[in-house]
Tab-separated table of C-alpha atoms and ligand atoms in Angstrom:
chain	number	residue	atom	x	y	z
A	1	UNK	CA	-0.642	-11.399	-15.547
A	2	UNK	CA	-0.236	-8.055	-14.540
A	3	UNK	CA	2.950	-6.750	-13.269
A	4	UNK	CA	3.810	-7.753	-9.537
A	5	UNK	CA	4.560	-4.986	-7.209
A	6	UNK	CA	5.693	-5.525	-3.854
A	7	UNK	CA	5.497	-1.957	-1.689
A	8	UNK	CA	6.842	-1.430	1.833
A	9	UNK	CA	5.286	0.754	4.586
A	10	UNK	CA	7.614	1.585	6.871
A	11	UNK	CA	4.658	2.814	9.199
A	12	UNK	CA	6.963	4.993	12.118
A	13	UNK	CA	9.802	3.057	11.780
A	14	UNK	CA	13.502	3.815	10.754
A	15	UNK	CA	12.631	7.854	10.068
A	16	UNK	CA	15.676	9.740	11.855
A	17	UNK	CA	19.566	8.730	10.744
A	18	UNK	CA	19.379	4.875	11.115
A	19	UNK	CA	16.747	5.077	8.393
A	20	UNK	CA	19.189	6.617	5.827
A	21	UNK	CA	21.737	3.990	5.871
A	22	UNK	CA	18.310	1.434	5.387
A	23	UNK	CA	17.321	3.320	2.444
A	24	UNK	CA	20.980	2.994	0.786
A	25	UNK	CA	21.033	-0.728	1.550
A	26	UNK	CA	17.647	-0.776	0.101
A	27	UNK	CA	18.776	0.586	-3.318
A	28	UNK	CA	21.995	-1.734	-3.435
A	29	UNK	CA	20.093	-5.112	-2.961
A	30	UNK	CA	16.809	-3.681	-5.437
A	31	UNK	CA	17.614	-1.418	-8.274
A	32	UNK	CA	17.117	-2.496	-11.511
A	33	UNK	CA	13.993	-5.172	-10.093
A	34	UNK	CA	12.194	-7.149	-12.770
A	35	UNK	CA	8.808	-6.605	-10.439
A	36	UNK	CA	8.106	-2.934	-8.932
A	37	UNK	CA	9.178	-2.588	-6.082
A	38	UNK	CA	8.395	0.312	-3.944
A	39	UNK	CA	9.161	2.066	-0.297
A	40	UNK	CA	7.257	4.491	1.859
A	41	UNK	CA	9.365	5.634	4.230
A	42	UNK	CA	8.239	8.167	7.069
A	43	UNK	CA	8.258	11.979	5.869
A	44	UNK	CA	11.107	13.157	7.678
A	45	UNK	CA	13.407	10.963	5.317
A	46	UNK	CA	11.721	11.731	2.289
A	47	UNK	CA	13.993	14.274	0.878
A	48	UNK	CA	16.988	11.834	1.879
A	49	UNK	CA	15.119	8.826	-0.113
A	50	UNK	CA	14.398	11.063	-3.336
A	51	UNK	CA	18.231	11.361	-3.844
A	52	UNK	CA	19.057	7.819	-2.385
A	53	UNK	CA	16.558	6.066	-4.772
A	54	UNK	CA	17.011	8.495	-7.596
A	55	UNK	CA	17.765	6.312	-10.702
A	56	UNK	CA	17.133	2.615	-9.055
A	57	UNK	CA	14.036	1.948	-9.979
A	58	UNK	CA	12.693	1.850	-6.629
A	59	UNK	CA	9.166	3.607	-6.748
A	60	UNK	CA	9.543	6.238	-3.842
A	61	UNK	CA	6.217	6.336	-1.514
A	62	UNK	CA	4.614	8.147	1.485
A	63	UNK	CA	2.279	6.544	4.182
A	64	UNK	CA	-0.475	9.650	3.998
A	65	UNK	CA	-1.249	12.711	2.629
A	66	UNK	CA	-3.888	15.751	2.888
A	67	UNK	CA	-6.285	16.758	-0.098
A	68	UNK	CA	-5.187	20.533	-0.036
A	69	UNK	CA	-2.245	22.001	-1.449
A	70	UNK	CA	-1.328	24.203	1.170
A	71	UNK	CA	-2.750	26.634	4.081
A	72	UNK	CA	-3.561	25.904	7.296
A	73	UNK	CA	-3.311	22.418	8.176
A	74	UNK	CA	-0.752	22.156	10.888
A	75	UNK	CA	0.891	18.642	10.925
A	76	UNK	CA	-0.374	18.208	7.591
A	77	UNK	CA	1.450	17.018	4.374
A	78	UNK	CA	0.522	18.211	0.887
A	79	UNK	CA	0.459	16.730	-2.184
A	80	UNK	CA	2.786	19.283	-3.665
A	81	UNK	CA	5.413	18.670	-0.866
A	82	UNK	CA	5.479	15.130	-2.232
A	83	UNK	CA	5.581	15.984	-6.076
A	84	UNK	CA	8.400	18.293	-5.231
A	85	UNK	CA	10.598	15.256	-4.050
A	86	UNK	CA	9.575	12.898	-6.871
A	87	UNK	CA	7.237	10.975	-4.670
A	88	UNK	CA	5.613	8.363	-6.948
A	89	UNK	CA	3.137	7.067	-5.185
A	90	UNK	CA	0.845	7.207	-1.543
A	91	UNK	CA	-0.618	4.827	0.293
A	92	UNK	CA	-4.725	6.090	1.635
A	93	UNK	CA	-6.962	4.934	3.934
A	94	UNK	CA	-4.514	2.523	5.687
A	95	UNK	CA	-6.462	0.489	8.864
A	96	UNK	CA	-3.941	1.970	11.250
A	97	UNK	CA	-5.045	5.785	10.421
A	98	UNK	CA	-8.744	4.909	10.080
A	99	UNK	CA	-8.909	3.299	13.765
A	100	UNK	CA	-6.113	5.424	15.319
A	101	UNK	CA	-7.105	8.558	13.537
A	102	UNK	CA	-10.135	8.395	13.094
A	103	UNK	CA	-9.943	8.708	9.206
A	104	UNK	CA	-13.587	8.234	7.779
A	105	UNK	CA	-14.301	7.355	4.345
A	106	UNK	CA	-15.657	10.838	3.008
A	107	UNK	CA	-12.093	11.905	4.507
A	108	UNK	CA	-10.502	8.822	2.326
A	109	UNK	CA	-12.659	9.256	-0.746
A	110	UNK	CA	-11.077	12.991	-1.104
A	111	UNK	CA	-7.395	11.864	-0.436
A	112	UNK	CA	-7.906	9.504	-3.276
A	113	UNK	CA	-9.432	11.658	-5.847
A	114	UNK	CA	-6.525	14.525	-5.257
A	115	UNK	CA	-3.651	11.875	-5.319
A	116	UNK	CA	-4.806	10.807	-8.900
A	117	UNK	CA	-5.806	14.234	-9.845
A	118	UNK	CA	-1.898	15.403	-8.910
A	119	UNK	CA	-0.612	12.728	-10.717
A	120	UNK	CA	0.613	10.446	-7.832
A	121	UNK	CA	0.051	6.781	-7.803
A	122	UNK	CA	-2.546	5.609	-5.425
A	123	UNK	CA	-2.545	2.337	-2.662
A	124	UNK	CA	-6.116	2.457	-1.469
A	125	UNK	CA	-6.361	0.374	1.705
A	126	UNK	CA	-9.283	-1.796	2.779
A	127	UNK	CA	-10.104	-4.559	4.864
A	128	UNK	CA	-12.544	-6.198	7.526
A	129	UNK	CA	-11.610	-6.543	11.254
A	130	UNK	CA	-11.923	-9.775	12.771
A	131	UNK	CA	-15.393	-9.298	14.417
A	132	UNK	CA	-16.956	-8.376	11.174
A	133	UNK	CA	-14.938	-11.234	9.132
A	134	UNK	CA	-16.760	-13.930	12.253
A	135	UNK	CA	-19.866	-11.918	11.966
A	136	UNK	CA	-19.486	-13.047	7.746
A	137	UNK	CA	-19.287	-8.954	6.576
A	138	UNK	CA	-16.225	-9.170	5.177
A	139	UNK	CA	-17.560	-8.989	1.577
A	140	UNK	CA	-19.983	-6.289	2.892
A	141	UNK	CA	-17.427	-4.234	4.503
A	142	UNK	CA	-14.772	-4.210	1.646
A	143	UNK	CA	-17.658	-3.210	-0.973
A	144	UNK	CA	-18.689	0.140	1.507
A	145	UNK	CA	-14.884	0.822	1.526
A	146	UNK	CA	-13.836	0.285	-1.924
A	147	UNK	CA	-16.829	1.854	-3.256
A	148	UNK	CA	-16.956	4.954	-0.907
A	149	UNK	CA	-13.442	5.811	-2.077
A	150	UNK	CA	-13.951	5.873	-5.448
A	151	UNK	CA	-17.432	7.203	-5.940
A	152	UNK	CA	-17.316	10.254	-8.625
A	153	UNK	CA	-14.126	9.520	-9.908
A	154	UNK	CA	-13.829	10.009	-13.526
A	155	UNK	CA	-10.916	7.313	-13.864
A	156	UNK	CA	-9.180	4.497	-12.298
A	157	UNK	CA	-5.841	5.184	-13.878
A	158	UNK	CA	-2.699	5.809	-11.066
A	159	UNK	CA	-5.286	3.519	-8.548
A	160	UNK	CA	-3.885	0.370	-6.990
A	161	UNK	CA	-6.254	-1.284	-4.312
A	162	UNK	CA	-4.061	-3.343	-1.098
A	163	UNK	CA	-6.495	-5.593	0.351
A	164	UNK	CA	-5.369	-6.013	4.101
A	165	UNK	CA	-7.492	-7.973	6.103
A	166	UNK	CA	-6.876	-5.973	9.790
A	167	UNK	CA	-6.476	-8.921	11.784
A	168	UNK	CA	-3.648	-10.209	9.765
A	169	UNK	CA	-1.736	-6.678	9.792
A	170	UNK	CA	1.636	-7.201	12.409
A	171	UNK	CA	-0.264	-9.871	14.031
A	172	UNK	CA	1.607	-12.698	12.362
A	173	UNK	CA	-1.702	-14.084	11.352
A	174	UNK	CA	-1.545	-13.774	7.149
A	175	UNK	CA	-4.730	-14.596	5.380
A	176	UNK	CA	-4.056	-18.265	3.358
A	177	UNK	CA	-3.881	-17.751	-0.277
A	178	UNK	CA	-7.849	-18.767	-0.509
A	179	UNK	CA	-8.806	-16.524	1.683
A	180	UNK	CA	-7.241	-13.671	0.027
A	181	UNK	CA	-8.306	-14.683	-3.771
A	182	UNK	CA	-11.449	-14.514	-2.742
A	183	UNK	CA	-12.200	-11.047	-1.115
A	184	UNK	CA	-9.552	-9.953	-4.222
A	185	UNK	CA	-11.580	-11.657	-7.113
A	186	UNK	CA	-14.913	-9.818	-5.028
A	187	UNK	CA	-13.116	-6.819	-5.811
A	188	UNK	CA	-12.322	-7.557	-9.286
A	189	UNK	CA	-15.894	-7.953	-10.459
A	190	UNK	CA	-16.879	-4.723	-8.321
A	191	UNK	CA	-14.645	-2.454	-10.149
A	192	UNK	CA	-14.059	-4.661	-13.291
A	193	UNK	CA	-11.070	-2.209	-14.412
A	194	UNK	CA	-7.344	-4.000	-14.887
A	195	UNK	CA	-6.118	-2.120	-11.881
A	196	UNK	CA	-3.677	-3.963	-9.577
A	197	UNK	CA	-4.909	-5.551	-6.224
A	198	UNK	CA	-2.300	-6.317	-3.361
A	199	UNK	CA	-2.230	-8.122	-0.360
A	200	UNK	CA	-1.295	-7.239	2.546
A	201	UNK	CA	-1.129	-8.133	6.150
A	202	UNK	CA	1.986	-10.230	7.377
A	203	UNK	CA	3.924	-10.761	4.610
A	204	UNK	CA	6.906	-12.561	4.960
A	205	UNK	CA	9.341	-14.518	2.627
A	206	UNK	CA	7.866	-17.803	4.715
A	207	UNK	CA	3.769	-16.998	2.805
A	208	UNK	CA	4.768	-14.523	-0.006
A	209	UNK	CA	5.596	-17.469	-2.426
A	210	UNK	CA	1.898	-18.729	-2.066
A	211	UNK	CA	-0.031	-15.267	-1.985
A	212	UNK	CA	1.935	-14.045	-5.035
A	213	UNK	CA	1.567	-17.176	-7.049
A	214	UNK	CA	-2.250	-16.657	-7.172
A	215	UNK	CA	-3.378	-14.904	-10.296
A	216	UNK	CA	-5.808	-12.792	-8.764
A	217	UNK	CA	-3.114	-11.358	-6.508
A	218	UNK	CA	-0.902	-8.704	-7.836
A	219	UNK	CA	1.627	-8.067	-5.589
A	220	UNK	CA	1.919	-7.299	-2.010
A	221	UNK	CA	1.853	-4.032	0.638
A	222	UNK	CA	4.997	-5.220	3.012
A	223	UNK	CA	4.735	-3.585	6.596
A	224	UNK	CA	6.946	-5.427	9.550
A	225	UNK	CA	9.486	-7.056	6.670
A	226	UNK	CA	9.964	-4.076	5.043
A	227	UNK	CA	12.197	-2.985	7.823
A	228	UNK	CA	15.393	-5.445	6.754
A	229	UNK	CA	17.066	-5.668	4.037
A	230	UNK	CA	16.770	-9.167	3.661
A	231	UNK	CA	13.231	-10.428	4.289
A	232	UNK	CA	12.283	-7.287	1.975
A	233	UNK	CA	14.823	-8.370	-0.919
A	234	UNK	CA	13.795	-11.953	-0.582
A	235	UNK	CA	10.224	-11.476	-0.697
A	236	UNK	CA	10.973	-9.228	-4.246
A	237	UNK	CA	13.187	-12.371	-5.318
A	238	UNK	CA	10.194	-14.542	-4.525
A	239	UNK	CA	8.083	-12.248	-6.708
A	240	UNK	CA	10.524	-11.916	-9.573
A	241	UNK	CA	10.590	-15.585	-9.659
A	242	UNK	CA	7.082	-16.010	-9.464
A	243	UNK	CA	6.186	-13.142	-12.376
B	1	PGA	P1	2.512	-6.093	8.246
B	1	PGA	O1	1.823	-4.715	7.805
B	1	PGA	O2	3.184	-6.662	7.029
B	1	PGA	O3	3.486	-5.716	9.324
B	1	PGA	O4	1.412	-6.971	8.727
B	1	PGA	C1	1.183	-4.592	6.583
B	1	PGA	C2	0.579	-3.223	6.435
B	1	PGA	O5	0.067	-2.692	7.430
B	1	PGA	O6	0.594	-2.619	5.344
């Protein structure tokens, strides 16, 4: 079994003062995890969570990046600016910044290939809306995503891929455990590499025991119960027990 890593996205949550004091609780209830466990904060706390987390463990995230180091991007975030704060890893090609930004999959497939060539661990996101999972594309839809992303690259190594279904993300709706092992042991025999493959899309301690039990699933990208300390902590317990 490969080892369980349960990530939080703290989408635009928690990123001005308040979001400190999370981060600090964070660290008290999760250093020294059996599982990885990992946060993405938003930017603005980033410095704050590089000395908060230093030494716990905790893998340090962001929610997006750009593919250039530097120039003239405004509002843009480079890679470097992450490196320089011990970012570990970022999550690309989330469903909230393809449909609400308008982030296409050439746009994707060049994030990815200059977070692993920096170094930085990689959460690929992909997943099939609700029409196309009723109109039976789900398969069809993950394949264009997954493979459009990593077309030309000359390794897998730093990649992790988060299956999240869109119409279970913050809609309470999780995939069951089937549903999920399937589209996650698709992926498996498209890639056939030993890279880890989360799930994600309303996690909560009430599911993550029967998602994480599930061989083919290797941990789990935690948006909405991310935010408190203790449906976060619990859902790591769950996986610590369950690894
Ligand atoms: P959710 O978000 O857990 O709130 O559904 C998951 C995600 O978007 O990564």
């Amino acid at each position: 079994m490969r080892k369980l890593w349960i990530a939080g996205n703290w989408k635009m949550n928690m990123g001005g003062r308040e979001g400190i004091e999370l981060l600090k609780e964070m660290r008290n209830s999760l250093s020294g995890s059996k599982v990885d466990v990992g946060i993405a904060p938003p930017f603005t706390l980033i410095p704050h969570a590089s000395e908060i987390l230093a030494d716990s463990g905790i893998l340090l995230g962001a929610q997006n990046m750009f593919y250039e180091e530097k120039g003239a991007f405004t509002g843009e975030i480079s890679p470097s600016f992450l490196l320089d704060f011990g970012v570990n890893f970022v999550i690309i090609g989330h469903s909230e910044r393809r449909k609400i930004f308008g982030e296409d999959e050439e746009l994707i497939k060049k994030k990815v290939k200059k977070a692993l060539d920096v170094g930085l661990l990689c959460i690929l996101c992909v997943g099939e809306t609700l029409e196309e999972r009723e109109r039976g594309e789900t398969k069809e839809v993950v394949k264009r995503q997954v493979l459009s992303a990593l077309e030309g690259l000359p390794s897998l190594k730093g990649l992790t891929i988060a299956y999240e279904p869109v119409w279970a993300i913050g809609t309470g709706k999780v995939a069951t455990p089937e549903q999920a092992c399937e589209v996650h042991a698709f992926i498996r025999e498209l890639i056939k590499e030993d890279i880890r493959i989360l799930y994600g899309g309303s996690v909560k301690p009430e599911n993550a025991r029967g998602l994480l039990e599930k061989e083919e699933i290797d941990g789990a990208l935690v948006g909405g119960a991310s935010l408190k300390v203790s449906s976060f902590s619990e859902i790591v317990r769950i996986a610590e027990e369950v690894w």
